Short mmCIF file of C-alpha atoms in Angstrom, two decimals:
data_model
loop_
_atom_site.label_atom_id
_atom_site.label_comp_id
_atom_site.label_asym_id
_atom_site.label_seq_id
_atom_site.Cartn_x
_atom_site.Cartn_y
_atom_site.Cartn_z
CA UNK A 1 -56.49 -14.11 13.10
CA UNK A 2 -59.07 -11.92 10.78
CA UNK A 3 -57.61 -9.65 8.31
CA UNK A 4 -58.49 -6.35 10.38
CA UNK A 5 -55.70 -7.71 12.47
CA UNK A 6 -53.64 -8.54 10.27
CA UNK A 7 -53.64 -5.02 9.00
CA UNK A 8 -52.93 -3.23 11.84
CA UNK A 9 -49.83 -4.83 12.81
CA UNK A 10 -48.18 -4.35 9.45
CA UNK A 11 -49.28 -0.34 9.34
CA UNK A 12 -47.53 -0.38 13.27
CA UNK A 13 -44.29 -2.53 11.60
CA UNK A 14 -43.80 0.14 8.58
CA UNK A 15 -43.86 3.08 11.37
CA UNK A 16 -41.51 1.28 13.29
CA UNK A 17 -39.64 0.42 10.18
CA UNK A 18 -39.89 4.33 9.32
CA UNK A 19 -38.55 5.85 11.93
CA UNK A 20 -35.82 3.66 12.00
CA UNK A 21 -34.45 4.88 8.97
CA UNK A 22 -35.75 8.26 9.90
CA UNK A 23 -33.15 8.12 12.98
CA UNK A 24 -30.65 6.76 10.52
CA UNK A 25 -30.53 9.51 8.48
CA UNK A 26 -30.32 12.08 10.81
CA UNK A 27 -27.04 10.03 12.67
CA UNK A 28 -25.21 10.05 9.11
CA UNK A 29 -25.89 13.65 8.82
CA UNK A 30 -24.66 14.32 12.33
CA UNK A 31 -21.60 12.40 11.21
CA UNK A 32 -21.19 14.30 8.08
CA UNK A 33 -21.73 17.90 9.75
CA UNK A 34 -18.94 16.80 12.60
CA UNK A 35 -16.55 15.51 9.97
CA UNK A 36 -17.04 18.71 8.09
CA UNK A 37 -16.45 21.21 11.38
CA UNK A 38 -13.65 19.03 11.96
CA UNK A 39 -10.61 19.99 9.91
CA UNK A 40 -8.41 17.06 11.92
CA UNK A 41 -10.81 14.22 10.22
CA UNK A 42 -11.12 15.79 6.96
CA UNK A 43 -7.06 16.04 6.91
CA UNK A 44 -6.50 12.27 8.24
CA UNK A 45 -9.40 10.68 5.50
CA UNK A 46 -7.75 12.62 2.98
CA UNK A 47 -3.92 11.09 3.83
CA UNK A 48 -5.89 7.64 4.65
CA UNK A 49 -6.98 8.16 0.94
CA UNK A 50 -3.70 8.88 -0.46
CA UNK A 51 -2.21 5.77 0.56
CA UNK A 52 -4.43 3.49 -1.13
CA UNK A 53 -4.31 5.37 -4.47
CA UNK A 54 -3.89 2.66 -7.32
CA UNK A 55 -4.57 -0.24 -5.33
CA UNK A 56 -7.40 -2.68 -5.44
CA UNK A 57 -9.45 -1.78 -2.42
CA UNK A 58 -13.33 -2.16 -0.86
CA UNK A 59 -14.52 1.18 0.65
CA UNK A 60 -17.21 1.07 3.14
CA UNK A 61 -20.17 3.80 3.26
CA UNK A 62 -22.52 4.37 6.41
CA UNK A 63 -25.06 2.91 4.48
CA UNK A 64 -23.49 -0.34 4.79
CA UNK A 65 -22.80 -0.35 1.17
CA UNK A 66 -18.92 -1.79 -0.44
CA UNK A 67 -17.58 -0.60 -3.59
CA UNK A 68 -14.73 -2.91 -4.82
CA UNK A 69 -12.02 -1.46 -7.04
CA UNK A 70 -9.05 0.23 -8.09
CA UNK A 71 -9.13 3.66 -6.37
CA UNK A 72 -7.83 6.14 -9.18
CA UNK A 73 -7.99 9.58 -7.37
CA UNK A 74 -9.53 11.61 -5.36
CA UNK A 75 -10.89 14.82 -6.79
CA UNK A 76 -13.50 17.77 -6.50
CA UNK A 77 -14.12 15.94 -2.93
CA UNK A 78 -14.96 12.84 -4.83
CA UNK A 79 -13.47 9.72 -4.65
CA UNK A 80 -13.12 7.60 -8.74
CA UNK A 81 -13.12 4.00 -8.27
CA UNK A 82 -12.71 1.80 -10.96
CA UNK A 83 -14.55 -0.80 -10.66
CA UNK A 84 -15.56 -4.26 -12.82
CA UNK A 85 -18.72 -2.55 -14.15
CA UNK A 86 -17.03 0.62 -14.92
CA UNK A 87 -16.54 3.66 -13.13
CA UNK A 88 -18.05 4.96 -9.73
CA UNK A 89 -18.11 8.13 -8.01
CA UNK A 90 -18.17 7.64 -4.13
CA UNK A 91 -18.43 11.03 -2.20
CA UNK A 92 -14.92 10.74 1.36
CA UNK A 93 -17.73 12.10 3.62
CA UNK A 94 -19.66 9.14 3.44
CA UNK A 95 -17.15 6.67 3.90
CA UNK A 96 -16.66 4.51 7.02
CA UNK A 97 -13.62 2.20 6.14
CA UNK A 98 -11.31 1.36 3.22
CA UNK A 99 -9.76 -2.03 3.15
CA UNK A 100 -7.35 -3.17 0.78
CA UNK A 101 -8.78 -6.38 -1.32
#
């Protein structure tokens, strides 16, 4: 294979790669904007966050990411997670799941 080749499939890989993440990002905002119109989800995430106040617990984002930690509260629309490193801020309208650890 020459290198002209070579070149032209990895410039058609990061478009595909692209507008993957492109599509991504416009599904979590769909998400985000139906949770928000939604008073019903907003009202069950925030009793769903209640319970697990001061336990240890790993809350799932849409971006696949897992925070592991003591939740502490839920304030300002922000979630405070303590976690091994210190302290993280994790915004409800992002998160997918909360497990307890």
């Amino acid at each position: 294979m020459n290198n002209g080749l070579i070149g032209v499939y990895l410039v058609i890989i990061l478009v595909i790669v692209m507008a993957l993440l492109r599509n991504r990002r416009q599904m979590m905002r769909k998400i985000i904007l139906r949770k928000k119109h939604s008073n019903r989800e907003g009202f069950r995430m925030t009793e769903a966050i209640k319970r697990f106040l001061g336990k240890e617990c790993v809350v799932y984002t849409f971006e696949n990411n897992a925070v592991k930690g003591v939740i502490e509260a839920e304030e300002d629309g922000w979630l405070r997670i303590q976690t091994k490193k210190g302290t993280q801020l994790v915004n409800p309208d992002f998160v997918s799941r909360i497990r307890e650890a």
